[in-house]
Short mmCIF file of C-alpha atoms in Angstrom, two decimals:
data_model
loop_
_atom_site.label_atom_id
_atom_site.label_comp_id
_atom_site.label_asym_id
_atom_site.label_seq_id
_atom_site.Cartn_x
_atom_site.Cartn_y
_atom_site.Cartn_z
CA MET A 1 -47.31 -62.38 -66.57
CA GLU A 2 -49.47 -64.17 -69.14
CA SER A 3 -51.87 -66.80 -67.67
CA VAL A 4 -52.05 -70.36 -68.92
CA THR A 5 -55.26 -72.36 -68.36
CA ALA A 6 -54.72 -75.39 -66.23
CA PRO A 7 -55.56 -78.89 -67.59
CA PRO A 8 -58.82 -80.55 -66.45
CA PHE A 9 -57.08 -82.94 -64.07
CA LEU A 10 -55.65 -79.97 -62.22
CA ASP A 11 -59.05 -78.28 -61.99
CA ARG A 12 -60.40 -81.41 -60.33
CA ARG A 13 -57.56 -81.33 -57.77
CA VAL A 14 -58.12 -77.68 -57.03
CA ASN A 15 -61.87 -78.07 -56.60
CA SER A 16 -61.23 -80.79 -54.02
CA HIS A 17 -59.78 -78.16 -51.69
CA SER A 18 -62.53 -76.14 -50.12
CA LYS A 19 -60.09 -73.59 -48.70
CA LEU A 20 -58.77 -72.76 -52.11
CA ASN A 21 -62.34 -72.29 -53.41
CA LEU A 22 -62.87 -69.72 -50.68
CA LEU A 23 -59.64 -68.04 -51.73
CA GLN A 24 -60.85 -67.87 -55.32
CA GLN A 25 -64.13 -66.26 -54.27
CA GLN A 26 -62.52 -63.58 -52.08
CA HIS A 27 -59.67 -62.61 -54.39
CA SER A 28 -59.14 -61.96 -58.05
CA PRO A 29 -58.90 -64.75 -60.60
CA LYS A 30 -55.21 -63.93 -60.88
CA LEU A 31 -54.70 -65.47 -57.44
CA GLU A 32 -56.17 -68.75 -58.66
CA GLU A 33 -53.95 -68.64 -61.69
CA LYS A 34 -50.91 -68.07 -59.48
CA ARG A 35 -51.93 -71.14 -57.37
CA VAL A 36 -52.90 -73.60 -60.00
CA THR A 37 -51.35 -72.53 -63.27
CA PHE A 38 -47.90 -72.89 -64.65
CA ALA A 39 -45.61 -70.04 -63.45
CA GLU A 40 -42.70 -68.77 -65.41
CA LEU A 41 -39.77 -69.58 -63.22
CA THR A 42 -36.08 -69.92 -63.68
CA PRO A 43 -35.22 -72.78 -66.04
CA PRO A 44 -34.23 -75.99 -64.23
CA ASN A 45 -30.70 -75.79 -65.59
CA SER A 46 -30.15 -72.34 -63.95
CA PRO A 47 -27.95 -72.16 -60.87
CA MET A 48 -30.80 -70.44 -59.06
CA PHE A 49 -33.08 -73.51 -59.61
CA ASN A 50 -32.48 -75.53 -56.43
CA LYS A 51 -32.87 -79.23 -55.89
CA SER A 52 -36.23 -78.99 -54.14
CA GLN A 53 -37.66 -77.11 -57.11
CA LYS A 54 -36.31 -79.68 -59.52
CA SER A 55 -38.16 -82.43 -57.61
CA LYS A 56 -41.45 -80.57 -57.82
CA LEU A 57 -41.92 -80.99 -61.55
CA VAL A 58 -45.16 -81.60 -63.41
CA SER A 59 -47.14 -84.56 -61.99
CA SER A 60 -48.65 -87.22 -64.29
CA THR A 61 -52.26 -88.42 -64.08
CA ASN A 62 -51.27 -91.54 -62.18
CA GLY A 63 -49.74 -89.44 -59.36
CA THR A 64 -46.12 -90.29 -60.14
CA THR A 65 -43.62 -87.46 -60.45
CA SER A 66 -41.55 -87.17 -63.57
CA LYS A 67 -37.93 -86.11 -63.23
CA THR A 68 -38.11 -84.76 -66.78
CA PRO A 69 -37.60 -80.98 -66.85
CA ALA A 70 -40.78 -79.03 -67.64
CA LYS A 71 -41.16 -77.76 -71.16
CA LYS A 72 -39.89 -74.19 -71.66
CA GLY A 73 -38.80 -73.99 -68.04
CA LEU A 74 -42.32 -74.13 -66.60
CA ILE A 75 -43.13 -76.02 -63.39
CA LEU A 76 -46.29 -76.61 -61.50
CA LEU A 77 -46.38 -75.03 -58.05
CA GLU A 78 -47.20 -77.45 -55.31
CA GLU A 79 -50.64 -76.78 -53.83
CA ASP A 80 -50.90 -76.96 -50.09
CA GLU A 81 -52.72 -75.10 -47.44
CA ASP A 82 -49.60 -73.34 -46.15
CA LEU A 83 -49.08 -71.72 -49.54
CA ASP A 84 -52.65 -70.38 -49.48
CA VAL A 85 -51.97 -68.71 -46.14
CA GLU A 86 -48.62 -67.35 -47.39
CA LEU A 87 -50.26 -65.76 -50.42
CA LEU A 88 -52.97 -64.10 -48.35
CA ASN A 89 -50.49 -62.85 -45.76
CA GLY A 90 -48.18 -61.57 -48.47
CA ILE A 91 -50.95 -59.58 -50.13
CA GLU A 92 -52.06 -58.06 -46.85
CA MET A 93 -48.45 -57.27 -45.85
CA LYS A 94 -47.69 -55.52 -49.16
CA GLN A 95 -50.89 -53.49 -48.90
CA GLY A 96 -49.99 -52.51 -45.29
CA TRP A 97 -46.45 -51.47 -46.23
CA GLY A 98 -47.78 -49.39 -49.10
CA ARG A 99 -50.14 -47.48 -46.80
CA ASN A 100 -47.39 -46.92 -44.21
CA PHE A 101 -44.96 -45.66 -46.86
CA ILE A 102 -47.44 -43.08 -48.10
CA ILE A 103 -48.12 -41.90 -44.53
CA LEU A 104 -44.37 -41.49 -43.88
CA ILE A 105 -43.94 -39.41 -47.04
CA VAL A 106 -46.81 -37.10 -46.05
CA ILE A 107 -45.35 -36.60 -42.55
CA ALA A 108 -41.89 -35.83 -43.98
CA VAL A 109 -43.31 -33.23 -46.38
CA ILE A 110 -45.20 -31.53 -43.52
CA ILE A 111 -42.02 -31.39 -41.38
CA ILE A 112 -40.02 -29.83 -44.24
CA ILE A 113 -42.67 -27.18 -44.87
CA VAL A 114 -42.82 -26.25 -41.16
CA ALA A 115 -39.00 -26.02 -40.96
CA VAL A 116 -38.82 -23.74 -44.02
CA VAL A 117 -41.53 -21.43 -42.65
CA LEU A 118 -39.83 -21.19 -39.23
CA GLY A 119 -36.49 -20.49 -40.88
CA ILE A 120 -37.92 -17.59 -42.87
CA VAL A 121 -39.54 -16.10 -39.77
CA PHE A 122 -36.38 -16.27 -37.63
CA SER A 123 -34.25 -14.97 -40.49
CA SER A 124 -36.52 -11.95 -40.88
CA LYS A 125 -36.37 -11.21 -37.15
CA SER A 126 -32.58 -11.50 -37.14
CA SER A 127 -32.26 -9.14 -40.12
CA GLY A 128 -34.53 -6.63 -38.44
CA ASN A 129 -32.51 -6.67 -35.24
CA THR A 130 -29.24 -6.26 -37.12
CA SER A 131 -30.42 -3.29 -39.14
CA SER A 132 -31.89 -1.53 -36.14
CA SER A 133 -28.68 -1.80 -34.10
CA ALA A 134 -26.22 -1.03 -36.89
CA SER A 135 -23.79 1.83 -36.40
CA PRO A 136 -23.15 4.44 -39.09
CA ASN A 137 -19.76 2.91 -39.77
CA PRO A 138 -18.78 2.51 -43.42
CA SER A 139 -17.70 -1.07 -42.70
CA PRO A 140 -20.27 -3.89 -43.10
CA THR A 141 -22.85 -4.04 -40.29
CA LEU A 142 -22.65 -7.83 -40.10
CA LYS A 143 -19.43 -8.86 -38.38
CA SER A 144 -17.43 -11.39 -40.37
CA PRO A 145 -15.53 -14.21 -38.66
CA VAL A 146 -12.24 -13.05 -37.13
CA GLY A 147 -9.37 -13.50 -39.56
CA SER A 148 -11.58 -13.59 -42.65
CA ILE A 149 -11.15 -11.41 -45.72
CA VAL A 150 -13.85 -8.75 -46.00
CA ARG A 151 -12.77 -7.44 -49.39
CA LYS A 152 -9.74 -7.25 -51.65
CA PHE A 153 -8.60 -4.23 -53.69
CA THR A 154 -6.64 -5.12 -56.83
CA ARG A 155 -5.87 -1.88 -58.65
CA HIS A 156 -2.13 -1.40 -58.10
CA SER A 157 0.30 -2.91 -60.60
CA ASP A 158 3.30 -3.24 -58.26
CA THR A 159 4.16 -3.74 -54.57
CA VAL A 160 1.94 -1.82 -52.12
CA LEU A 161 4.30 0.10 -49.83
CA SER A 162 2.06 2.14 -47.53
CA ILE A 163 -1.54 2.41 -46.30
CA THR A 164 -3.10 5.19 -44.26
CA VAL A 165 -6.56 6.11 -42.99
CA LEU A 166 -8.03 9.60 -42.66
CA TYR A 167 -10.60 10.15 -39.90
CA GLY A 168 -13.06 13.00 -40.16
CA THR A 169 -15.57 14.50 -37.78
CA SER A 170 -18.01 11.55 -37.96
CA PRO A 171 -17.75 7.74 -38.20
CA SER A 172 -18.86 7.88 -41.84
CA ASP A 173 -16.08 10.36 -42.70
CA PHE A 174 -13.50 7.68 -43.32
CA ARG A 175 -11.04 7.58 -46.21
CA LEU A 176 -8.54 4.87 -47.18
CA PHE A 177 -5.36 5.51 -49.19
CA SER A 178 -2.57 3.28 -50.49
CA SER A 179 0.69 3.92 -52.34
CA SER A 180 2.86 1.68 -54.44
CA LEU A 181 6.06 1.10 -56.37
CA ASP A 182 3.89 1.72 -59.45
CA SER A 183 4.22 5.47 -58.65
CA THR A 184 0.54 5.93 -57.79
CA ILE A 185 -1.57 6.91 -54.80
CA ILE A 186 -5.10 5.49 -54.76
CA GLU A 187 -8.15 6.48 -52.70
CA TYR A 188 -10.85 3.83 -52.30
CA ASN A 189 -14.57 3.80 -51.71
CA ILE A 190 -14.54 1.39 -48.79
CA ASN A 191 -18.22 0.46 -49.23
CA THR A 192 -18.08 -0.47 -52.91
CA SER A 193 -14.42 -1.57 -53.21
CA THR A 194 -14.00 0.88 -56.09
CA ILE A 195 -11.44 3.59 -56.76
CA LEU A 196 -12.45 7.17 -56.06
CA ARG A 197 -9.31 8.57 -57.63
CA SER A 198 -5.80 7.57 -58.63
CA MET A 199 -2.87 9.98 -58.67
CA ALA A 200 -0.07 9.02 -61.04
CA GLY A 201 2.93 10.85 -62.42
CA HIS A 202 5.35 10.47 -59.52
CA LYS A 203 8.98 9.80 -60.29
CA GLY A 204 9.46 6.37 -58.76
CA GLY A 205 7.71 4.61 -55.93
CA VAL A 206 5.62 6.26 -53.23
CA HIS A 207 7.11 4.78 -50.07
CA SER A 208 5.17 6.35 -47.20
CA LEU A 209 1.87 8.12 -46.45
CA ASP A 210 0.31 10.04 -43.58
CA THR A 211 -2.78 12.25 -43.27
CA LEU A 212 -3.76 15.41 -41.45
CA ALA A 213 -7.44 16.02 -40.71
CA GLY A 214 -8.77 19.52 -41.15
CA ASN A 215 -10.58 21.79 -43.56
CA PRO A 216 -9.27 20.98 -46.05
CA PRO A 217 -7.69 17.64 -45.10
CA TYR A 218 -4.16 16.90 -46.30
CA LEU A 219 -2.19 13.87 -47.42
CA PHE A 220 1.62 13.73 -47.18
CA SER A 221 3.70 11.32 -49.28
CA GLY A 222 7.37 10.30 -49.09
CA LEU A 223 8.80 9.61 -52.52
CA ALA A 224 11.64 7.93 -54.34
CA ASP A 225 12.46 11.29 -55.95
CA TYR A 226 13.84 12.46 -52.55
CA THR A 227 10.89 14.75 -51.80
CA VAL A 228 7.86 14.94 -49.53
CA ARG A 229 4.63 16.21 -51.11
CA GLN A 230 1.58 17.75 -49.49
CA TRP A 231 -1.77 17.08 -51.19
CA ASP A 232 -4.99 19.06 -50.73
CA LEU A 233 -7.59 16.26 -50.57
CA SER A 234 -10.44 18.60 -51.51
CA THR A 235 -8.86 19.21 -54.91
CA TRP A 236 -6.22 16.45 -55.17
CA GLN A 237 -3.62 19.03 -56.06
CA VAL A 238 -0.06 19.23 -54.71
CA VAL A 239 0.13 22.41 -52.64
CA LYS A 240 3.71 22.04 -51.40
CA THR A 241 6.87 20.03 -52.11
CA PHE A 242 9.46 19.60 -49.36
CA THR A 243 13.01 19.29 -50.67
CA GLY A 244 16.19 18.66 -48.70
CA HIS A 245 16.82 14.92 -48.59
CA THR A 246 19.47 13.53 -50.92
CA LYS A 247 18.02 10.01 -51.24
CA GLN A 248 14.67 8.24 -51.22
CA VAL A 249 12.23 9.18 -48.46
CA TYR A 250 10.95 6.02 -46.74
CA GLY A 251 9.07 7.45 -43.77
CA VAL A 252 6.73 10.38 -43.09
CA ALA A 253 4.80 11.10 -39.88
CA LEU A 254 2.81 14.01 -38.47
CA LEU A 255 1.94 15.35 -35.06
CA PRO A 256 -1.48 17.07 -35.31
CA GLN A 257 -0.51 20.07 -33.26
CA THR A 258 -0.93 23.78 -33.95
CA PRO A 259 1.00 24.24 -36.08
CA PRO A 260 1.33 20.57 -37.16
CA GLN A 261 4.79 19.04 -37.04
CA LEU A 262 6.01 17.02 -40.03
CA PHE A 263 8.93 14.53 -39.88
CA SER A 264 10.60 12.37 -42.52
CA GLY A 265 13.27 9.64 -42.66
CA SER A 266 15.46 8.87 -45.66
CA TYR A 267 18.02 6.59 -47.24
CA ASP A 268 20.46 9.48 -46.77
CA ASN A 269 20.68 8.21 -43.14
CA THR A 270 18.99 11.32 -41.74
CA ALA A 271 15.61 12.36 -40.40
CA LYS A 272 14.21 15.88 -40.78
CA GLN A 273 11.60 18.07 -39.13
CA TRP A 274 9.74 20.47 -41.46
CA ASP A 275 7.85 23.73 -41.18
CA VAL A 276 4.53 22.81 -42.83
CA ASN A 277 3.68 26.42 -43.63
CA SER A 278 6.94 27.35 -45.31
CA GLY A 279 8.15 23.93 -46.48
CA THR A 280 11.62 24.48 -45.02
CA VAL A 281 13.74 22.24 -42.78
CA VAL A 282 13.47 23.06 -39.07
CA ARG A 283 15.85 20.42 -37.70
CA ASN A 284 18.09 17.51 -38.80
CA PHE A 285 18.54 14.27 -36.87
CA THR A 286 21.85 12.61 -37.69
CA GLY A 287 23.63 9.63 -36.17
CA HIS A 288 22.55 6.48 -38.04
CA SER A 289 25.21 4.74 -40.10
CA ASP A 290 22.78 3.25 -42.64
CA TYR A 291 19.40 3.84 -44.28
CA ILE A 292 16.46 5.01 -42.17
CA GLU A 293 13.59 2.68 -43.08
CA THR A 294 10.82 3.79 -40.72
CA ILE A 295 9.89 6.49 -38.19
CA ALA A 296 7.35 6.87 -35.36
CA LEU A 297 6.28 9.77 -33.16
CA LEU A 298 5.35 9.91 -29.48
CA ASP A 299 3.29 12.95 -28.56
CA GLY A 300 4.35 14.50 -25.28
CA ASN A 301 6.14 17.44 -23.74
CA PRO A 302 8.38 17.46 -25.57
CA PRO A 303 7.41 15.08 -28.42
CA LYS A 304 9.87 12.29 -29.23
CA LEU A 305 10.95 10.89 -32.58
CA TYR A 306 11.95 7.23 -33.11
CA THR A 307 13.87 6.05 -36.18
CA GLY A 308 14.52 2.45 -37.31
CA SER A 309 17.54 1.80 -39.52
CA ASP A 310 19.41 -0.76 -41.59
CA ASP A 311 22.21 -0.36 -39.03
CA LYS A 312 19.96 -2.63 -36.85
CA THR A 313 19.31 0.06 -34.24
CA ILE A 314 16.40 2.20 -33.09
CA ARG A 315 17.14 5.72 -31.91
CA GLU A 316 15.12 8.02 -29.70
CA TRP A 317 15.41 11.77 -30.42
CA ASP A 318 14.54 14.98 -28.60
CA THR A 319 12.49 16.93 -31.16
CA THR A 320 13.24 20.27 -29.54
CA THR A 321 17.03 19.95 -29.83
CA GLY A 322 17.67 17.23 -32.44
CA THR A 323 19.88 15.29 -30.01
CA MET A 324 19.76 11.53 -29.51
CA ILE A 325 18.35 10.37 -26.16
CA LYS A 326 18.74 6.58 -26.46
CA ASN A 327 20.21 4.02 -28.84
CA LEU A 328 18.15 0.81 -28.68
CA THR A 329 20.07 -2.30 -29.72
CA GLY A 330 18.77 -5.86 -29.84
CA HIS A 331 17.82 -6.71 -33.41
CA ASN A 332 20.08 -8.76 -35.67
CA GLY A 333 18.62 -7.40 -38.91
CA TRP A 334 17.35 -4.23 -40.54
CA VAL A 335 14.60 -2.48 -38.58
CA LYS A 336 11.64 -2.01 -40.94
CA GLY A 337 8.60 -1.27 -38.76
CA LEU A 338 7.88 0.78 -35.61
CA SER A 339 4.70 1.26 -33.58
CA ILE A 340 4.09 2.90 -30.18
CA LEU A 341 1.51 1.41 -27.83
CA PRO A 342 -1.42 3.87 -27.72
CA GLY A 343 -2.07 5.18 -24.25
CA ASN A 344 1.22 3.82 -22.92
CA PRO A 345 4.21 6.03 -23.75
CA THR A 346 6.61 3.51 -22.25
CA ARG A 347 6.17 0.74 -24.84
CA LEU A 348 7.57 0.59 -28.39
CA PHE A 349 7.29 -2.33 -30.85
CA SER A 350 9.71 -2.97 -33.71
CA GLY A 351 9.79 -5.42 -36.63
CA SER A 352 13.04 -6.55 -38.24
CA PHE A 353 14.62 -8.60 -40.98
CA ASP A 354 15.72 -10.99 -38.22
CA ASN A 355 12.09 -12.33 -38.41
CA THR A 356 11.20 -11.04 -34.93
CA VAL A 357 9.08 -8.39 -33.24
CA LEU A 358 10.63 -6.83 -30.13
CA GLU A 359 8.83 -4.97 -27.35
CA TRP A 360 10.87 -2.21 -25.71
CA ASP A 361 10.60 -0.48 -22.33
CA LEU A 362 11.29 3.12 -23.28
CA ASN A 363 12.16 4.06 -19.71
CA THR A 364 15.11 1.67 -19.63
CA GLY A 365 15.76 1.10 -23.33
CA ARG A 366 15.67 -2.66 -22.80
CA VAL A 367 13.80 -5.47 -24.58
CA VAL A 368 10.99 -6.83 -22.40
CA ARG A 369 9.53 -9.37 -24.82
CA ASN A 370 10.59 -11.17 -28.00
CA TYR A 371 7.80 -12.26 -30.37
CA THR A 372 8.99 -15.14 -32.55
CA GLY A 373 6.86 -17.04 -35.05
CA HIS A 374 7.40 -15.51 -38.47
CA THR A 375 9.57 -17.39 -40.96
CA GLY A 376 10.45 -14.32 -43.02
CA ASP A 377 11.47 -10.68 -42.66
CA VAL A 378 9.05 -8.56 -40.61
CA TYR A 379 8.17 -5.42 -42.56
CA ALA A 380 5.37 -3.91 -40.50
CA VAL A 381 4.04 -3.73 -36.95
CA ALA A 382 0.84 -2.07 -35.73
CA VAL A 383 -0.95 -1.84 -32.38
CA LEU A 384 -4.74 -1.46 -32.19
CA PRO A 385 -5.78 0.49 -29.06
CA GLY A 386 -8.31 -1.15 -26.77
CA THR A 387 -8.70 -3.13 -23.59
CA PRO A 388 -6.58 -5.06 -24.06
CA PRO A 389 -4.62 -3.60 -27.00
CA ARG A 390 -3.85 -5.93 -29.91
CA LEU A 391 -0.50 -6.35 -31.69
CA PHE A 392 -0.17 -7.31 -35.38
CA SER A 393 2.84 -7.83 -37.65
CA GLY A 394 3.23 -8.36 -41.40
CA SER A 395 5.99 -10.47 -42.90
CA ALA A 396 7.71 -11.62 -46.07
CA ASP A 397 6.34 -15.08 -45.20
CA LYS A 398 2.99 -13.78 -46.64
CA SER A 399 1.24 -13.84 -43.27
CA ILE A 400 -0.04 -11.40 -40.67
CA ASN A 401 0.37 -12.59 -37.10
CA GLU A 402 -1.72 -11.43 -34.15
CA TRP A 403 0.17 -11.79 -30.88
CA ASN A 404 -0.68 -12.45 -27.26
CA MET A 405 0.97 -9.46 -25.59
CA THR A 406 1.27 -11.31 -22.28
CA THR A 407 2.90 -14.54 -23.45
CA GLY A 408 4.46 -13.45 -26.74
CA GLN A 409 2.75 -16.34 -28.57
CA VAL A 410 0.86 -16.18 -31.86
CA ILE A 411 -2.92 -16.00 -31.34
CA ARG A 412 -3.79 -16.42 -35.02
CA SER A 413 -2.33 -15.94 -38.48
CA TYR A 414 -4.17 -14.10 -41.24
CA ILE A 415 -3.53 -15.88 -44.52
CA GLY A 416 -4.61 -14.49 -47.89
CA HIS A 417 -1.74 -12.66 -49.54
CA THR A 418 0.37 -14.49 -52.12
CA ALA A 419 3.54 -12.45 -51.47
CA GLY A 420 5.16 -10.60 -48.58
CA VAL A 421 3.05 -8.24 -46.44
CA ARG A 422 4.66 -4.79 -46.53
CA CYS A 423 2.34 -2.46 -44.58
CA LEU A 424 -0.55 -2.42 -42.08
CA ALA A 425 -3.18 0.12 -40.99
CA PHE A 426 -6.39 0.11 -38.92
CA TRP A 427 -9.84 1.56 -39.13
CA LYS A 428 -10.57 2.02 -35.41
CA GLY A 429 -14.37 2.17 -35.30
CA ASP A 430 -16.87 0.09 -33.31
CA ASN A 431 -16.31 -2.77 -35.73
CA PRO A 432 -12.55 -2.34 -36.39
CA ARG A 433 -10.87 -3.44 -39.57
CA LEU A 434 -7.27 -4.22 -40.44
CA PHE A 435 -5.85 -3.27 -43.86
CA SER A 436 -2.71 -4.83 -45.33
CA GLY A 437 -0.67 -4.06 -48.43
CA SER A 438 1.50 -6.64 -50.14
CA ALA A 439 4.08 -7.33 -52.82
CA ASP A 440 1.25 -9.24 -54.56
CA THR A 441 -0.05 -5.71 -55.50
CA THR A 442 -3.26 -6.03 -53.46
CA VAL A 443 -4.77 -4.35 -50.43
CA ILE A 444 -6.87 -6.65 -48.22
CA GLU A 445 -9.42 -5.64 -45.61
CA TRP A 446 -9.63 -8.14 -42.73
CA SER A 447 -12.21 -8.77 -40.05
CA ILE A 448 -10.48 -8.64 -36.68
#
């Protein structure tokens, strides 16, 4: 603000106040100017210029107060001792607040620096502990939240129909395969989410997969061209083609015995047992009145075969004679998925186009629990062994449900696919993973 020198009559009034003289000596000349000079204030005609200010206009030499507005909106501040004290207190208060503000900023900066340093130290310790305790599993060493997507594989161009896992002699010997309506079989590098190899050239979709560990390991595929093929995974060459079905093969399953036993189910309403060495049919299982969609095997003495059909039934077969043991009825839609509870040969789970999962007592052939919660056809069911075991199902409603096997209620839903979930498989290591294939053409790995 520009200073204006006060008239002589004002100087005389100011000098008559000894307190103000002291103020002038202790503080800058600007303080005197603020006390005794004209200050630029709001013009008298402004709404912010109150009545008391309007009455304190420039005084004449005879002591009378003029009600005429000051020229250019300037007024003379009234000098009194209280104003002197206010000015001094205001200066001291502003100086004090300034010092306190600086001190607060310095303290805040110190706290932030300490917090950052401590965070780095604890993060380093945590990383060290994680790396030292990590297992040799191919899955990530840091466990993701349950139900979260670990990675997504997007290399198929049509519906993913089957997923299978091959276990080797060590935790790191782990191979993931998927098949699709796009006529391909793909093997993935689970660590990098990349394709190791893709096998094309099939005639139609590849509906089902299963693996057989060994040296060399083998992959078996059920195809839309009515055949089952055996692949040598050391060379990725077809070493045998099994012919005998008259329609699409929708299910293949193996018992890793010596010699291994291979079974298949087809849209010709039959299931077959094959001699793996010769490629010929050992036994036929007939009795369904509609397509066989899925099969499952129960190892035992003798082993048992289970087939799920579009005739809405599940049948239990004696694999040594080919005769039916039980006919399980209870579903109101096509039976699309079967899974036997590991370690408990008396429990079978089935998924159906009636939107339900049923749990069966294989001793009696009766339903012991009905799992309801899906809003679409159930294509796949899978049970992860453990204590307790865990039951999962995949549905046309795009979700995967995990079930409470005591109450039959949904524990959680895994959401991530944009079309129906068609198949499920597990990696059963220390940090297990669930894999799902979908009509959205993707394979998703889930943290469970």
